[in-house]
Coordinates of C-alpha atoms in Angstrom, one line a residue:
T286 CA -39.7 -3.0 -19.7
R287 CA -36.8 -0.5 -19.5
V288 CA -34.4 -0.4 -22.4
M289 CA -30.6 -0.3 -22.3
C290 CA -29.4 3.0 -23.6
S291 CA -26.4 3.2 -25.9
M292 CA -23.2 3.5 -23.8
T293 CA -21.9 6.0 -26.4
V294 CA -24.4 8.6 -25.3
P295 CA -22.5 11.5 -23.6
G296 CA -22.4 11.0 -19.8
P297 CA -22.9 13.4 -17.0
P298 CA -20.2 15.7 -15.6
A299 CA -17.3 13.9 -14.0
S300 CA -18.4 15.0 -10.5
A301 CA -21.9 13.5 -11.0
T302 CA -23.0 9.9 -10.5
A303 CA -24.2 8.4 -13.7
T304 CA -27.8 7.1 -13.7
T305 CA -28.6 3.4 -14.3
E306 CA -32.3 3.9 -15.1
S307 CA -31.5 2.4 -18.5
L308 CA -30.1 -0.9 -17.1
C309 CA -32.2 -3.9 -18.0
A310 CA -32.0 -7.3 -16.3
S311 CA -33.4 -9.1 -19.4
R312 CA -30.1 -8.7 -21.4
P313 CA -26.6 -9.2 -20.0
L314 CA -24.2 -6.3 -19.7
D315 CA -20.7 -6.8 -21.1
L316 CA -19.0 -6.0 -17.8
I317 CA -20.0 -5.3 -14.2
V318 CA -17.2 -4.0 -12.0
I319 CA -17.9 -4.4 -8.3
G320 CA -15.9 -1.7 -6.5
G321 CA -15.3 1.9 -7.5
G322 CA -11.7 2.1 -6.3
P323 CA -8.4 2.5 -8.3
A324 CA -8.3 -1.1 -9.7
G325 CA -12.0 -1.0 -10.6
Y326 CA -11.8 2.3 -12.3
M327 CA -8.7 1.4 -14.3
A328 CA -10.3 -1.9 -15.4
A329 CA -13.6 -0.2 -16.4
I330 CA -11.9 2.6 -18.3
T331 CA -9.5 0.3 -20.1
A332 CA -12.2 -2.2 -21.2
A333 CA -14.5 0.6 -22.4
E334 CA -11.7 2.4 -24.3
H335 CA -10.9 -0.9 -26.1
G336 CA -14.4 -1.5 -27.3
V337 CA -16.4 -3.0 -24.5
S338 CA -19.6 -1.0 -24.9
E339 CA -21.7 -1.8 -21.8
V340 CA -19.6 -1.3 -18.6
V341 CA -21.1 -0.6 -15.2
V342 CA -19.3 0.1 -12.0
L343 CA -21.2 -0.7 -8.7
E344 CA -19.8 1.1 -5.7
A345 CA -21.1 0.5 -2.1
T346 CA -20.3 4.0 -0.8
P347 CA -21.8 7.4 -1.8
E348 CA -18.5 8.5 -3.4
P349 CA -16.1 6.3 -5.3
L350 CA -12.3 6.5 -5.1
Q351 CA -12.2 7.4 -1.4
K352 CA -8.9 5.7 -0.8
V353 CA -7.4 7.8 -3.5
R354 CA -8.9 10.9 -1.9
I355 CA -7.3 10.4 1.5
S356 CA -4.0 8.8 0.5
G357 CA -0.7 10.6 0.9
G358 CA -2.3 13.2 3.3
G359 CA -4.7 14.3 0.5
R360 CA -1.9 14.4 -2.1
C361 CA -2.2 10.8 -3.5
N362 CA 1.1 9.0 -4.1
V363 CA 0.1 7.6 -7.5
T364 CA 3.1 5.5 -8.2
H365 CA 6.9 5.3 -7.9
A366 CA 9.8 6.1 -10.2
C367 CA 10.9 2.5 -10.4
W368 CA 11.5 1.3 -13.9
D369 CA 12.7 -2.3 -13.7
P370 CA 9.9 -4.9 -13.2
V371 CA 12.2 -7.1 -11.1
E372 CA 13.2 -4.3 -8.8
L373 CA 9.6 -3.1 -8.7
S374 CA 8.3 -6.5 -7.6
S375 CA 10.8 -6.5 -4.7
H376 CA 8.7 -3.9 -3.0
Y377 CA 5.8 -6.3 -2.4
P378 CA 6.1 -8.6 0.7
R379 CA 3.3 -10.7 -0.7
G380 CA 3.4 -11.5 -4.5
S381 CA 6.9 -10.4 -5.2
R382 CA 7.9 -13.1 -7.8
P383 CA 4.5 -13.7 -9.3
L384 CA 4.1 -9.9 -10.1
R385 CA 7.2 -9.8 -12.4
G386 CA 5.0 -11.0 -15.3
P387 CA 2.3 -8.4 -14.9
F388 CA 4.8 -5.6 -14.3
S389 CA 6.6 -6.6 -17.5
R390 CA 3.4 -5.6 -19.3
F391 CA 2.2 -2.6 -17.3
A392 CA 4.5 -1.0 -14.7
C393 CA 5.3 2.4 -13.3
G394 CA 6.4 4.0 -16.5
D395 CA 3.2 2.7 -18.2
A396 CA 1.1 4.2 -15.4
I397 CA 2.8 7.5 -15.7
A398 CA 2.2 7.5 -19.5
W399 CA -1.4 6.5 -19.1
F400 CA -2.2 9.3 -16.7
D401 CA -0.3 11.8 -19.0
D402 CA -2.4 10.6 -22.0
H403 CA -5.5 11.3 -19.8
G404 CA -4.5 14.8 -18.9
L405 CA -2.7 14.3 -15.5
T406 CA 1.0 15.1 -15.2
L407 CA 2.8 13.3 -12.4
V408 CA 5.9 14.8 -10.7
E409 CA 8.7 12.9 -9.1
E410 CA 9.9 13.8 -5.6
P411 CA 13.5 13.2 -4.5
D412 CA 12.6 9.9 -2.8
G413 CA 11.1 8.5 -6.1
R414 CA 7.4 9.0 -5.1
M415 CA 5.2 10.3 -7.9
F416 CA 2.4 12.8 -7.1
P417 CA 0.0 14.8 -9.3
Q418 CA 1.4 18.1 -10.5
Q419 CA -1.5 19.9 -8.7
N420 CA -0.3 18.2 -5.4
R421 CA -3.9 17.2 -4.7
S422 CA -5.6 13.8 -4.8
E423 CA -8.7 15.5 -6.2
A424 CA -6.8 15.9 -9.5
V425 CA -6.3 12.1 -9.7
I426 CA -10.0 11.5 -9.0
H427 CA -11.1 14.0 -11.6
C428 CA -8.8 12.4 -14.2
L429 CA -10.3 8.9 -13.6
Q430 CA -13.8 10.1 -13.5
N431 CA -13.4 12.2 -16.7
A432 CA -11.8 9.2 -18.4
A433 CA -14.7 7.0 -17.3
T434 CA -17.3 9.4 -18.5
R435 CA -15.6 9.9 -21.9
A436 CA -15.4 6.1 -22.3
G437 CA -19.1 5.7 -21.5
V438 CA -18.7 3.9 -18.2
Q439 CA -21.8 4.0 -16.0
L440 CA -21.4 4.4 -12.3
R441 CA -24.0 3.5 -9.6
T442 CA -23.2 4.3 -6.0
K443 CA -24.8 3.1 -2.8
V444 CA -25.0 -0.5 -4.2
M445 CA -23.8 -3.1 -1.8
V446 CA -23.4 -6.3 -3.9
Q447 CA -24.3 -9.3 -1.8
R448 CA -24.6 -12.1 -4.4
V449 CA -22.9 -13.1 -7.6
E450 CA -24.1 -16.3 -9.2
V451 CA -22.8 -18.2 -12.2
Q452 CA -25.5 -19.0 -14.8
R453 CA -25.6 -22.4 -16.4
D454 CA -25.5 -21.0 -19.9
G455 CA -22.6 -18.7 -19.0
G456 CA -22.3 -15.2 -17.5
F457 CA -23.4 -14.0 -14.0
V458 CA -26.3 -12.6 -12.0
V459 CA -25.4 -9.8 -9.6
D460 CA -27.7 -8.7 -6.9
G461 CA -27.6 -6.7 -3.7
R462 CA -28.9 -3.7 -1.7
G463 CA -29.5 -0.6 -3.8
L464 CA -30.4 -2.5 -7.0
D465 CA -34.1 -2.5 -8.1
Q466 CA -33.6 -5.9 -9.7
P467 CA -30.7 -8.3 -10.3
L468 CA -28.3 -7.5 -13.2
K469 CA -26.9 -9.9 -15.7
A470 CA -23.3 -9.7 -17.1
R471 CA -21.1 -11.7 -19.3
N472 CA -18.0 -10.6 -17.3
V473 CA -17.6 -9.6 -13.6
M474 CA -14.7 -7.8 -12.1
L475 CA -14.1 -8.0 -8.3
A476 CA -12.2 -4.9 -7.1
T477 CA -13.6 -4.4 -3.6
G478 CA -10.3 -3.6 -1.9
G479 CA -9.9 -4.8 1.6
H480 CA -13.6 -4.9 2.4
P481 CA -14.8 -8.2 3.8
S482 CA -17.7 -8.3 1.3
G483 CA -15.4 -8.9 -1.6
R484 CA -13.7 -11.8 0.2
K485 CA -17.1 -13.3 0.9
L486 CA -18.1 -13.0 -2.8
A487 CA -14.8 -14.5 -3.9
E488 CA -15.3 -17.5 -1.5
S489 CA -18.8 -18.0 -2.8
L490 CA -17.4 -18.3 -6.3
G491 CA -15.0 -21.1 -5.3
H492 CA -11.9 -19.1 -4.3
H493 CA -9.6 -19.8 -1.4
V494 CA -9.0 -16.5 0.6
V495 CA -5.8 -16.2 2.6
P496 CA -7.0 -14.7 6.0
P497 CA -6.2 -11.0 6.0
V498 CA -3.9 -9.4 8.7
P499 CA -2.9 -5.8 9.0
S500 CA 0.2 -4.5 7.1
L501 CA 2.0 -1.2 7.1
F502 CA 1.5 0.0 10.6
S503 CA 3.5 1.7 13.4
L504 CA 4.9 -0.2 16.4
S505 CA 4.0 0.5 20.0
L506 CA 7.0 0.1 22.3
Q507 CA 7.7 0.1 26.0
S508 CA 10.1 3.1 26.3
K509 CA 9.4 6.2 28.3
A510 CA 12.7 7.7 27.1
L511 CA 11.6 7.5 23.4
S512 CA 8.1 8.7 24.2
A513 CA 9.7 12.0 25.4
C514 CA 11.2 12.4 21.9
S515 CA 7.9 12.3 20.0
G516 CA 8.0 14.0 16.7
I517 CA 11.7 13.4 16.0
A518 CA 12.5 11.9 12.6
I519 CA 15.9 10.4 11.8
D520 CA 17.4 8.9 8.6
E521 CA 19.5 5.8 8.2
V522 CA 18.2 4.0 11.3
S523 CA 18.6 0.2 11.1
L524 CA 15.8 -2.0 12.5
D525 CA 16.3 -5.7 13.3
L526 CA 13.3 -7.8 14.4
K527 CA 13.6 -11.4 15.3
L528 CA 10.4 -13.5 15.8
G529 CA 11.0 -17.1 16.4
D530 CA 13.2 -18.4 13.6
Q531 CA 12.4 -15.5 11.3
R532 CA 14.4 -12.3 11.1
F533 CA 13.4 -9.0 9.4
R534 CA 15.6 -6.1 8.8
Q535 CA 15.0 -2.6 7.3
T536 CA 17.1 0.6 7.2
G537 CA 15.7 4.1 6.5
R538 CA 13.8 7.0 8.0
V539 CA 12.2 6.5 11.3
L540 CA 9.7 8.7 13.1
I541 CA 9.5 8.6 16.9
T542 CA 5.9 8.9 18.1
H543 CA 4.4 9.1 21.6
R544 CA 3.6 5.4 21.3
G545 CA 6.7 4.1 19.7
L546 CA 8.1 4.1 16.1
S547 CA 6.6 4.9 12.7
G548 CA 8.0 6.3 9.5
P549 CA 9.0 4.6 6.2
A550 CA 11.5 2.0 7.6
T551 CA 9.1 1.0 10.4
L552 CA 6.2 0.6 8.0
R553 CA 8.3 -1.5 5.6
L554 CA 9.4 -3.7 8.5
S555 CA 5.8 -4.2 9.5
A556 CA 4.8 -5.1 6.0
F557 CA 7.4 -7.8 5.5
A558 CA 6.9 -9.1 9.0
A559 CA 3.1 -8.7 8.9
R560 CA 2.2 -12.4 9.4
A561 CA 4.9 -13.2 11.8
L562 CA 3.9 -10.2 14.0
H563 CA 0.3 -11.3 13.8
D564 CA 1.2 -14.8 14.9
S565 CA 3.3 -13.5 17.8
H566 CA 0.3 -11.3 18.9
Y567 CA 2.5 -8.2 18.2
K568 CA 5.0 -9.0 20.9
G569 CA 8.7 -9.3 20.4
E570 CA 12.0 -7.5 20.7
L571 CA 13.2 -4.9 18.3
K572 CA 16.9 -4.0 18.0
V573 CA 17.6 -0.5 16.8
D574 CA 20.9 0.9 15.4
W575 CA 20.9 4.7 15.8
S576 CA 24.5 5.1 14.7
G577 CA 23.7 6.3 11.2
G578 CA 26.0 3.7 9.6
L579 CA 29.0 4.2 11.9
G580 CA 28.5 0.8 13.5
R581 CA 29.9 -0.3 16.8
Q582 CA 33.6 0.3 15.9
G583 CA 32.9 3.7 14.6
V584 CA 30.8 4.7 17.6
E585 CA 33.5 3.5 20.0
Q586 CA 36.1 5.4 18.1
R587 CA 34.0 8.6 18.1
L588 CA 33.4 8.4 21.9
R589 CA 37.1 7.9 22.6
Q590 CA 38.0 10.8 20.5
W591 CA 35.3 13.0 22.2
R592 CA 36.7 12.1 25.6
L593 CA 40.1 13.5 24.5
D594 CA 39.0 16.5 22.4
M595 CA 36.0 17.6 24.5
A596 CA 37.4 16.7 27.9
R597 CA 36.3 19.9 29.6
R598 CA 32.9 20.1 27.8
T599 CA 29.7 18.6 29.3
L600 CA 28.1 15.5 27.8
I601 CA 25.0 17.4 26.8
S602 CA 26.7 20.5 25.4
A603 CA 29.2 18.6 23.2
K604 CA 27.1 16.1 21.3
P605 CA 29.3 13.6 19.4
F606 CA 26.8 12.7 16.7
E607 CA 25.5 15.4 14.4
H608 CA 22.7 13.3 13.0
L609 CA 21.1 12.8 16.5
P610 CA 18.9 15.6 17.7
R611 CA 19.9 17.0 21.1
R612 CA 16.6 15.8 22.7
L613 CA 17.3 12.2 21.6
W614 CA 20.9 12.4 22.8
Q615 CA 19.6 13.6 26.2
A616 CA 17.2 10.6 26.2
F617 CA 20.1 8.2 25.7
L618 CA 22.1 9.8 28.5
S619 CA 19.0 9.5 30.8
A620 CA 18.6 5.8 29.7
V621 CA 22.1 5.0 31.0
A622 CA 21.6 7.1 34.1
V623 CA 24.3 9.6 33.6
D624 CA 24.1 13.4 34.3
G625 CA 24.3 15.4 31.1
E626 CA 26.3 18.1 33.0
R627 CA 29.1 15.7 33.7
R628 CA 32.3 16.4 31.8
W629 CA 33.5 14.1 29.0
A630 CA 36.7 13.5 30.9
D631 CA 34.8 12.1 33.8
L632 CA 32.6 9.7 31.8
P633 CA 33.0 6.2 33.4
L634 CA 34.1 3.5 31.0
K635 CA 31.1 1.4 32.0
V636 CA 28.7 4.1 31.0
E637 CA 30.6 4.6 27.8
R638 CA 30.1 0.9 26.9
Q639 CA 26.4 1.3 27.8
L640 CA 26.1 4.3 25.4
V641 CA 27.7 2.2 22.6
D642 CA 25.1 -0.5 23.3
I643 CA 22.2 1.8 23.2
L644 CA 23.5 3.6 20.0
C645 CA 24.2 0.4 18.1
A646 CA 21.9 -2.2 19.5
H647 CA 19.0 -0.5 21.4
R648 CA 16.8 -3.3 22.6
L649 CA 13.1 -2.3 22.7
L650 CA 10.1 -4.4 23.6
I651 CA 7.2 -4.4 21.2
Q652 CA 3.9 -4.3 23.0
G653 CA 1.5 -4.0 20.1
R654 CA 0.9 -2.2 16.8
G655 CA -0.4 1.3 16.2
P656 CA -4.0 2.4 16.9
F657 CA -6.7 0.3 15.2
G658 CA -7.6 1.7 11.8
E659 CA -4.2 3.3 11.3
E660 CA -2.9 0.4 9.1
F661 CA -2.8 1.3 5.4
V662 CA -3.5 -2.1 3.8
T663 CA -4.0 -5.7 4.6
A664 CA -1.9 -8.8 3.9
G665 CA -4.2 -11.5 2.6
G666 CA -6.9 -12.0 0.0
V667 CA -7.6 -14.3 -3.0
A668 CA -4.7 -16.7 -3.4
L669 CA -2.5 -15.7 -6.3
G670 CA -2.3 -19.2 -7.7
E671 CA -6.1 -19.1 -8.4
V672 CA -5.8 -16.1 -10.8
N673 CA -4.1 -16.0 -14.2
L674 CA -1.9 -12.9 -13.5
A675 CA -1.4 -12.3 -17.3
T676 CA -5.2 -11.5 -17.6
M677 CA -6.3 -11.3 -13.9
E678 CA -9.0 -13.8 -14.8
S679 CA -10.0 -16.4 -12.2
R680 CA -8.7 -19.9 -12.9
R681 CA -11.7 -21.3 -11.0
C682 CA -14.5 -19.2 -12.5
P683 CA -14.2 -18.2 -16.2
G684 CA -15.4 -14.6 -16.9
L685 CA -14.6 -13.5 -13.3
Y686 CA -11.6 -11.1 -12.9
V687 CA -9.9 -10.0 -9.7
A688 CA -7.5 -7.2 -9.0
G689 CA -6.4 -4.7 -6.4
E690 CA -6.2 -5.3 -2.7
L691 CA -8.7 -8.1 -2.8
L692 CA -5.7 -10.2 -4.1
D693 CA -3.1 -11.6 -1.7
V694 CA -0.8 -8.8 -2.8
D695 CA 0.4 -5.8 -0.8
G696 CA 3.3 -3.4 -1.2
V697 CA 5.3 -1.1 1.0
T698 CA 4.8 2.7 1.1
G699 CA 5.8 4.9 -1.8
G700 CA 2.9 4.4 -4.3
F701 CA 3.5 0.6 -4.8
N702 CA 0.0 -0.4 -3.6
F703 CA -1.7 1.9 -6.1
Q704 CA 0.7 0.7 -8.8
A705 CA -0.5 -2.9 -8.2
C706 CA -4.1 -1.6 -8.7
W707 CA -3.2 0.3 -12.0
S708 CA -1.4 -2.8 -13.4
G709 CA -4.0 -5.3 -12.4
G710 CA -6.9 -3.1 -13.5
W711 CA -5.3 -2.4 -16.9
L712 CA -4.5 -6.1 -17.5
A713 CA -8.0 -7.1 -16.6
G714 CA -9.6 -4.4 -18.8
Q715 CA -7.4 -5.5 -21.8
A716 CA -8.2 -9.1 -21.3
I717 CA -12.0 -8.5 -21.1
A718 CA -11.9 -6.3 -24.2
D719 CA -10.0 -9.1 -26.1
A720 CA -12.5 -11.7 -24.9
E721 CA -15.5 -9.6 -26.0
S722 CA -13.9 -8.9 -29.3
Q723 CA -13.3 -12.7 -29.9
L724 CA -16.9 -13.3 -28.9
L725 CA -18.3 -10.8 -31.3
A726 CA -16.1 -12.2 -34.1
T727 CA -17.4 -15.7 -33.3
E728 CA -21.0 -14.5 -33.3
S729 CA -20.5 -12.7 -36.6
D730 CA -19.1 -15.9 -38.2
Q731 CA -22.1 -17.9 -37.0
T732 CA -24.6 -15.5 -38.5
R733 CA -23.0 -15.6 -42.0

């Protein structure tokens, strides 16, 4: 029979995978974390640093923290400079109000301090996003792996957990591909991200799972004129989407792609409208205001002034809106079928009104979402009412904890999805440590 090694024995280098030759199925571990992503790592590290001595992370892929590695174009947007819990929670289309409690205990400032205490400095960009000082996601991975190693957390990769069963006398049995034998644990943490396996495990343990749908994606549009402007990014664009009796609005930076629209404002819109877009089969009408805040009255006034001041200039040479790139202005002129070489003095009033309409209320037909696999997160997961968000412990299955994207929580772009992982993982790790401490105290009293 193999014997459990002490978890205080120095671990392998941060880049290496810890061996689990010492794991023994005859005696339960304190904690098994299923999923080596941001929430799972934060929970495992927090629990181990607060006295939980036998913590094992089971990861299905060869390398943990892959979402951290590829996020932010390889830079990793760790969190956001948003200090008020109520304001922070407003950036989550699903879970906004319920998250106020968890964020009052561990929010963005706490995450920044946590990483700083573990040797990683985060730097704020002008838009509030926080990145590692090294500007590389690898720095975040090294920070988490080193912290896990120092805390004595064991990692086992290429383990696909297929079964978690509750034992009659308490605790769990965990089994799956890549394990020589089933493992026992007093506590189990589900942090499998958006992978279907985690939802299946949660359902097998009595949880209702809200069906997942894509969130944070670009929109495919029927517009040849816009397609010709691929690569142009514009600030202060207002988007207005109506689907049935629901209406969604966002204003911000928009990126024109060869398929349609992307950029922060489009992604936020898709996040808040994720379920409505799914129900409408990603069909609908999007109204776009390109005026940069001028509004219809301001645009009408500007065009009238241009007709007087630039009477002899051509429409294409004397562009009336500085914030619009010339290529986009040319596309608008083409859309209303007017020659860009025509003089401003000769612009028909009918065409002028059409320009006002296209600048202030450009109607575009949505014909789908961006390419499959492009979406960043999913909307859906374990219903929030079934989890105690103060501890992240399941209300249906004591000793089971859930955090990260597996929950029916998702945020907009800007580091908010990672922040939900850091908060949920930290709360779970603290709660598990408290529960284990109370158990040890009870056992100690019974042996006296």
